[in-house]
Amino acid sequence: MASSQDVHVRICGQEIIKYDLEIKALIQDIRECPGPQSVLMDFNSKVKEKFNQLRLRIQNMEQMAKEQDRETDKQAILSETESHRRQMLSNQTAWRKANLACKLSIDNLEKDELLYGGDSTVRQRKATKESLVQTSGDITESLMSISRMMAQSVSQSEETIGTLATSSRTLLETDEEFKAMTGTIHLGRKLISKYNRRELTDKLLIFLAVALFIATVLYILKKRLFPFI
């Protein structure tokens, strides 16, 4: 059975993967964003929030690694933490590039609109952008579906932690009861041994008393019946 500490590490890893997928989906949305600037700013705000959550979970995993009892477990979790940190840095680079590409695209589109107004070429570009946005939305929905599945898995893992905690408490209570019973049995054994020794001593004293009594009676009879001996 996995310990509650192992379950916590696994849940943390699942949440890191979930945030990573959500960030990738948002970066794809930024890369294909047709504008305006307000939409881009909204995407960037969401990405910043996800990065903050991701960074916090990576720090939590690193702390869990330091709390491990075995060095092998500690190094394994630290290695996984470093891998997640490198992936986060890669996402940050992709985010910056997507922002530059999107801003350039928005600037070009605004220039075309100023130059050509309602030209059919501009309308065609808008239609293409809308198609890309639709595709991006489908991809995002797929990634969000994966995220929801992972969230369900996290919830199930949390329930497992609760069950493990309850089982641990029950085992501790049972162990305390066994210790109490063992102490009682040990005390009973000591009392029985003590009573056995006392019984043996009493028998010996009784035997000596009877022997002394018989010897005294015989001595008296001897003095009365055979005074000359």
PDB file of N, CA and C in Angstrom, residues 79-141:
ATOM      1  N   SER A  79      14.573  15.074  -9.155  1.00  0.00           N
ATOM      2  CA  SER A  79      14.789  14.969 -10.598  1.00  0.00           C
ATOM      3  C   SER A  79      13.506  15.286 -11.366  1.00  0.00           C
ATOM      4  N   GLU A  80      12.385  14.768 -10.863  1.00  0.00           N
ATOM      5  CA  GLU A  80      11.099  15.063 -11.497  1.00  0.00           C
ATOM      6  C   GLU A  80      10.766  16.550 -11.394  1.00  0.00           C
ATOM      7  N   THR A  81      11.086  17.145 -10.240  1.00  0.00           N
ATOM      8  CA  THR A  81      10.844  18.577 -10.042  1.00  0.00           C
ATOM      9  C   THR A  81      11.648  19.407 -11.030  1.00  0.00           C
ATOM     10  N   GLU A  82      12.905  19.035 -11.221  1.00  0.00           N
ATOM     11  CA  GLU A  82      13.757  19.772 -12.158  1.00  0.00           C
ATOM     12  C   GLU A  82      13.232  19.661 -13.586  1.00  0.00           C
ATOM     13  N   SER A  83      12.704  18.483 -13.946  1.00  0.00           N
ATOM     14  CA  SER A  83      12.133  18.285 -15.279  1.00  0.00           C
ATOM     15  C   SER A  83      10.925  19.204 -15.484  1.00  0.00           C
ATOM     16  N   HIS A  84      10.058  19.297 -14.453  1.00  0.00           N
ATOM     17  CA  HIS A  84       8.900  20.183 -14.545  1.00  0.00           C
ATOM     18  C   HIS A  84       9.341  21.653 -14.642  1.00  0.00           C
ATOM     19  N   ARG A  85      10.409  21.997 -13.912  1.00  0.00           N
ATOM     20  CA  ARG A  85      10.884  23.383 -13.951  1.00  0.00           C
ATOM     21  C   ARG A  85      11.422  23.734 -15.343  1.00  0.00           C
ATOM     22  N   ARG A  86      12.145  22.793 -15.964  1.00  0.00           N
ATOM     23  CA  ARG A  86      12.649  23.041 -17.321  1.00  0.00           C
ATOM     24  C   ARG A  86      11.495  23.193 -18.300  1.00  0.00           C
ATOM     25  N   GLN A  87      10.440  22.384 -18.130  1.00  0.00           N
ATOM     26  CA  GLN A  87       9.275  22.485 -19.009  1.00  0.00           C
ATOM     27  C   GLN A  87       8.579  23.830 -18.819  1.00  0.00           C
ATOM     28  N   MET A  88       8.549  24.321 -17.580  1.00  0.00           N
ATOM     29  CA  MET A  88       7.937  25.629 -17.316  1.00  0.00           C
ATOM     30  C   MET A  88       8.733  26.733 -18.017  1.00  0.00           C
ATOM     31  N   LEU A  89      10.057  26.657 -17.953  1.00  0.00           N
ATOM     32  CA  LEU A  89      10.885  27.653 -18.633  1.00  0.00           C
ATOM     33  C   LEU A  89      10.678  27.598 -20.141  1.00  0.00           C
ATOM     34  N   SER A  90      10.523  26.375 -20.685  1.00  0.00           N
ATOM     35  CA  SER A  90      10.258  26.232 -22.113  1.00  0.00           C
ATOM     36  C   SER A  90       8.924  26.871 -22.485  1.00  0.00           C
ATOM     37  N   ASN A  91       7.921  26.682 -21.619  1.00  0.00           N
ATOM     38  CA  ASN A  91       6.612  27.305 -21.862  1.00  0.00           C
ATOM     39  C   ASN A  91       6.703  28.827 -21.808  1.00  0.00           C
ATOM     40  N   GLN A  92       7.524  29.349 -20.888  1.00  0.00           N
ATOM     41  CA  GLN A  92       7.689  30.802 -20.814  1.00  0.00           C
ATOM     42  C   GLN A  92       8.314  31.360 -22.095  1.00  0.00           C
ATOM     43  N   THR A  93       9.283  30.624 -22.639  1.00  0.00           N
ATOM     44  CA  THR A  93       9.891  31.052 -23.902  1.00  0.00           C
ATOM     45  C   THR A  93       8.868  31.027 -25.031  1.00  0.00           C
ATOM     46  N   ALA A  94       8.081  29.949 -25.093  1.00  0.00           N
ATOM     47  CA  ALA A  94       7.041  29.840 -26.127  1.00  0.00           C
ATOM     48  C   ALA A  94       5.998  30.938 -25.963  1.00  0.00           C
ATOM     49  N   TRP A  95       5.702  31.286 -24.723  1.00  0.00           N
ATOM     50  CA  TRP A  95       4.736  32.355 -24.443  1.00  0.00           C
ATOM     51  C   TRP A  95       5.229  33.694 -24.994  1.00  0.00           C
ATOM     52  N   ARG A  96       6.508  34.006 -24.749  1.00  0.00           N
ATOM     53  CA  ARG A  96       7.062  35.269 -25.256  1.00  0.00           C
ATOM     54  C   ARG A  96       7.037  35.300 -26.791  1.00  0.00           C
ATOM     55  N   LYS A  97       7.408  34.189 -27.403  1.00  0.00           N
ATOM     56  CA  LYS A  97       7.417  34.138 -28.870  1.00  0.00           C
ATOM     57  C   LYS A  97       6.005  34.275 -29.429  1.00  0.00           C
ATOM     58  N   ALA A  98       5.049  33.620 -28.787  1.00  0.00           N
ATOM     59  CA  ALA A  98       3.655  33.709 -29.240  1.00  0.00           C
ATOM     60  C   ALA A  98       3.143  35.141 -29.131  1.00  0.00           C
ATOM     61  N   ASN A  99       3.531  35.841 -28.050  1.00  0.00           N
ATOM     62  CA  ASN A  99       3.128  37.235 -27.883  1.00  0.00           C
ATOM     63  C   ASN A  99       3.693  38.118 -28.979  1.00  0.00           C
ATOM     64  N   LEU A 100       4.973  37.915 -29.291  1.00  0.00           N
ATOM     65  CA  LEU A 100       5.594  38.713 -30.354  1.00  0.00           C
ATOM     66  C   LEU A 100       4.918  38.467 -31.697  1.00  0.00           C
ATOM     67  N   ALA A 101       4.656  37.177 -32.001  1.00  0.00           N
ATOM     68  CA  ALA A 101       4.017  36.832 -33.264  1.00  0.00           C
ATOM     69  C   ALA A 101       2.606  37.415 -33.342  1.00  0.00           C
ATOM     70  N   CYS A 102       1.883  37.321 -32.221  1.00  0.00           N
ATOM     71  CA  CYS A 102       0.505  37.824 -32.208  1.00  0.00           C
ATOM     72  C   CYS A 102       0.464  39.345 -32.357  1.00  0.00           C
ATOM     73  N   LYS A 103       1.337  40.037 -31.628  1.00  0.00           N
ATOM     74  CA  LYS A 103       1.371  41.501 -31.723  1.00  0.00           C
ATOM     75  C   LYS A 103       1.729  41.949 -33.141  1.00  0.00           C
ATOM     76  N   LEU A 104       2.680  41.231 -33.764  1.00  0.00           N
ATOM     77  CA  LEU A 104       3.060  41.560 -35.134  1.00  0.00           C
ATOM     78  C   LEU A 104       1.890  41.341 -36.079  1.00  0.00           C
ATOM     79  N   SER A 105       1.169  40.240 -35.887  1.00  0.00           N
ATOM     80  CA  SER A 105       0.024  39.936 -36.736  1.00  0.00           C
ATOM     81  C   SER A 105      -1.083  40.976 -36.570  1.00  0.00           C
ATOM     82  N   ILE A 106      -1.340  41.368 -35.307  1.00  0.00           N
ATOM     83  CA  ILE A 106      -2.375  42.379 -35.049  1.00  0.00           C
ATOM     84  C   ILE A 106      -1.983  43.713 -35.672  1.00  0.00           C
ATOM     85  N   ASP A 107      -0.697  44.075 -35.519  1.00  0.00           N
ATOM     86  CA  ASP A 107      -0.222  45.337 -36.113  1.00  0.00           C
ATOM     87  C   ASP A 107      -0.396  45.337 -37.633  1.00  0.00           C
ATOM     88  N   ASN A 108      -0.021  44.233 -38.276  1.00  0.00           N
ATOM     89  CA  ASN A 108      -0.149  44.125 -39.735  1.00  0.00           C
ATOM     90  C   ASN A 108      -1.609  44.195 -40.165  1.00  0.00           C
ATOM     91  N   LEU A 109      -2.456  43.519 -39.402  1.00  0.00           N
ATOM     92  CA  LEU A 109      -3.886  43.524 -39.737  1.00  0.00           C
ATOM     93  C   LEU A 109      -4.463  44.932 -39.619  1.00  0.00           C
ATOM     94  N   GLU A 110      -4.073  45.639 -38.563  1.00  0.00           N
ATOM     95  CA  GLU A 110      -4.574  47.010 -38.377  1.00  0.00           C
ATOM     96  C   GLU A 110      -4.078  47.924 -39.503  1.00  0.00           C
ATOM     97  N   LYS A 111      -2.828  47.712 -39.938  1.00  0.00           N
ATOM     98  CA  LYS A 111      -2.302  48.504 -41.051  1.00  0.00           C
ATOM     99  C   LYS A 111      -3.081  48.235 -42.330  1.00  0.00           C
ATOM    100  N   ASP A 112      -3.382  46.943 -42.593  1.00  0.00           N
ATOM    101  CA  ASP A 112      -4.153  46.578 -43.791  1.00  0.00           C
ATOM    102  C   ASP A 112      -5.531  47.203 -43.769  1.00  0.00           C
ATOM    103  N   GLU A 113      -6.156  47.196 -42.576  1.00  0.00           N
ATOM    104  CA  GLU A 113      -7.489  47.774 -42.467  1.00  0.00           C
ATOM    105  C   GLU A 113      -7.461  49.279 -42.721  1.00  0.00           C
ATOM    106  N   LEU A 114      -6.392  49.923 -42.236  1.00  0.00           N
ATOM    107  CA  LEU A 114      -6.267  51.363 -42.478  1.00  0.00           C
ATOM    108  C   LEU A 114      -6.021  51.671 -43.954  1.00  0.00           C
ATOM    109  N   LEU A 115      -5.224  50.822 -44.600  1.00  0.00           N
ATOM    110  CA  LEU A 115      -4.865  51.058 -46.010  1.00  0.00           C
ATOM    111  C   LEU A 115      -5.983  50.686 -46.967  1.00  0.00           C
ATOM    112  N   TYR A 116      -6.632  49.505 -46.706  1.00  0.00           N
ATOM    113  CA  TYR A 116      -7.585  48.979 -47.696  1.00  0.00           C
ATOM    114  C   TYR A 116      -9.041  49.027 -47.260  1.00  0.00           C
ATOM    115  N   GLY A 117      -9.256  49.413 -46.022  1.00  0.00           N
ATOM    116  CA  GLY A 117     -10.644  49.521 -45.545  1.00  0.00           C
ATOM    117  C   GLY A 117     -11.372  48.204 -45.662  1.00  0.00           C
ATOM    118  N   GLY A 118     -12.414  48.180 -46.464  1.00  0.00           N
ATOM    119  CA  GLY A 118     -13.246  46.974 -46.573  1.00  0.00           C
ATOM    120  C   GLY A 118     -12.821  46.075 -47.697  1.00  0.00           C
ATOM    121  N   ASP A 119     -11.599  46.116 -48.107  1.00  0.00           N
ATOM    122  CA  ASP A 119     -11.108  45.292 -49.210  1.00  0.00           C
ATOM    123  C   ASP A 119     -11.384  43.817 -48.951  1.00  0.00           C
ATOM    124  N   SER A 120     -11.655  43.080 -50.030  1.00  0.00           N
ATOM    125  CA  SER A 120     -11.999  41.652 -49.919  1.00  0.00           C
ATOM    126  C   SER A 120     -10.840  40.834 -49.353  1.00  0.00           C
ATOM    127  N   THR A 121      -9.610  41.296 -49.659  1.00  0.00           N
ATOM    128  CA  THR A 121      -8.450  40.569 -49.145  1.00  0.00           C
ATOM    129  C   THR A 121      -8.426  40.610 -47.625  1.00  0.00           C
ATOM    130  N   VAL A 122      -8.751  41.766 -47.062  1.00  0.00           N
ATOM    131  CA  VAL A 122      -8.793  41.896 -45.605  1.00  0.00           C
ATOM    132  C   VAL A 122      -9.879  41.017 -45.026  1.00  0.00           C
ATOM    133  N   ARG A 123     -11.058  41.013 -45.707  1.00  0.00           N
ATOM    134  CA  ARG A 123     -12.153  40.165 -45.228  1.00  0.00           C
ATOM    135  C   ARG A 123     -11.757  38.696 -45.272  1.00  0.00           C
ATOM    136  N   GLN A 124     -11.017  38.332 -46.325  1.00  0.00           N
ATOM    137  CA  GLN A 124     -10.572  36.938 -46.441  1.00  0.00           C
ATOM    138  C   GLN A 124      -9.615  36.584 -45.306  1.00  0.00           C
ATOM    139  N   ARG A 125      -8.727  37.548 -44.978  1.00  0.00           N
ATOM    140  CA  ARG A 125      -7.813  37.299 -43.866  1.00  0.00           C
ATOM    141  C   ARG A 125      -8.583  37.122 -42.555  1.00  0.00           C
ATOM    142  N   LYS A 126      -9.617  37.954 -42.379  1.00  0.00           N
ATOM    143  CA  LYS A 126     -10.432  37.826 -41.167  1.00  0.00           C
ATOM    144  C   LYS A 126     -11.094  36.449 -41.098  1.00  0.00           C
ATOM    145  N   ALA A 127     -11.603  36.016 -42.251  1.00  0.00           N
ATOM    146  CA  ALA A 127     -12.254  34.699 -42.289  1.00  0.00           C
ATOM    147  C   ALA A 127     -11.252  33.601 -41.945  1.00  0.00           C
ATOM    148  N   THR A 128     -10.042  33.734 -42.467  1.00  0.00           N
ATOM    149  CA  THR A 128      -8.999  32.743 -42.172  1.00  0.00           C
ATOM    150  C   THR A 128      -8.670  32.756 -40.688  1.00  0.00           C
ATOM    151  N   LYS A 129      -8.562  33.960 -40.122  1.00  0.00           N
ATOM    152  CA  LYS A 129      -8.281  34.077 -38.703  1.00  0.00           C
ATOM    153  C   LYS A 129      -9.387  33.443 -37.860  1.00  0.00           C
ATOM    154  N   GLU A 130     -10.643  33.689 -38.294  1.00  0.00           N
ATOM    155  CA  GLU A 130     -11.760  33.113 -37.553  1.00  0.00           C
ATOM    156  C   GLU A 130     -11.717  31.589 -37.602  1.00  0.00           C
ATOM    157  N   SER A 131     -11.327  31.051 -38.766  1.00  0.00           N
ATOM    158  CA  SER A 131     -11.202  29.604 -38.891  1.00  0.00           C
ATOM    159  C   SER A 131     -10.114  29.067 -37.959  1.00  0.00           C
ATOM    160  N   LEU A 132      -8.997  29.810 -37.915  1.00  0.00           N
ATOM    161  CA  LEU A 132      -7.907  29.406 -37.024  1.00  0.00           C
ATOM    162  C   LEU A 132      -8.337  29.467 -35.564  1.00  0.00           C
ATOM    163  N   VAL A 133      -9.098  30.519 -35.242  1.00  0.00           N
ATOM    164  CA  VAL A 133      -9.586  30.645 -33.871  1.00  0.00           C
ATOM    165  C   VAL A 133     -10.503  29.472 -33.514  1.00  0.00           C
ATOM    166  N   GLN A 134     -11.364  29.070 -34.475  1.00  0.00           N
ATOM    167  CA  GLN A 134     -12.253  27.943 -34.239  1.00  0.00           C
ATOM    168  C   GLN A 134     -11.461  26.667 -33.988  1.00  0.00           C
ATOM    169  N   THR A 135     -10.426  26.466 -34.838  1.00  0.00           N
ATOM    170  CA  THR A 135      -9.566  25.292 -34.660  1.00  0.00           C
ATOM    171  C   THR A 135      -8.874  25.329 -33.307  1.00  0.00           C
ATOM    172  N   SER A 136      -8.365  26.520 -32.970  1.00  0.00           N
ATOM    173  CA  SER A 136      -7.708  26.676 -31.678  1.00  0.00           C
ATOM    174  C   SER A 136      -8.671  26.385 -30.533  1.00  0.00           C
ATOM    175  N   GLY A 137      -9.922  26.843 -30.703  1.00  0.00           N
ATOM    176  CA  GLY A 137     -10.927  26.582 -29.677  1.00  0.00           C
ATOM    177  C   GLY A 137     -11.182  25.097 -29.501  1.00  0.00           C
ATOM    178  N   ASP A 138     -11.222  24.364 -30.630  1.00  0.00           N
ATOM    179  CA  ASP A 138     -11.411  22.913 -30.544  1.00  0.00           C
ATOM    180  C   ASP A 138     -10.263  22.248 -29.799  1.00  0.00           C
ATOM    181  N   ILE A 139      -9.027  22.711 -30.120  1.00  0.00           N
ATOM    182  CA  ILE A 139      -7.852  22.147 -29.440  1.00  0.00           C
ATOM    183  C   ILE A 139      -7.913  22.458 -27.947  1.00  0.00           C
ATOM    184  N   THR A 140      -8.291  23.701 -27.638  1.00  0.00           N
ATOM    185  CA  THR A 140      -8.384  24.100 -26.233  1.00  0.00           C
ATOM    186  C   THR A 140      -9.412  23.263 -25.491  1.00  0.00           C
ATOM    187  N   GLU A 141     -10.560  23.041 -26.130  1.00  0.00           N
ATOM    188  CA  GLU A 141     -11.609  22.228 -25.513  1.00  0.00           C
ATOM    189  C   GLU A 141     -11.116  20.813 -25.232  1.00  0.00           C
TER     190      GLU A 141
END
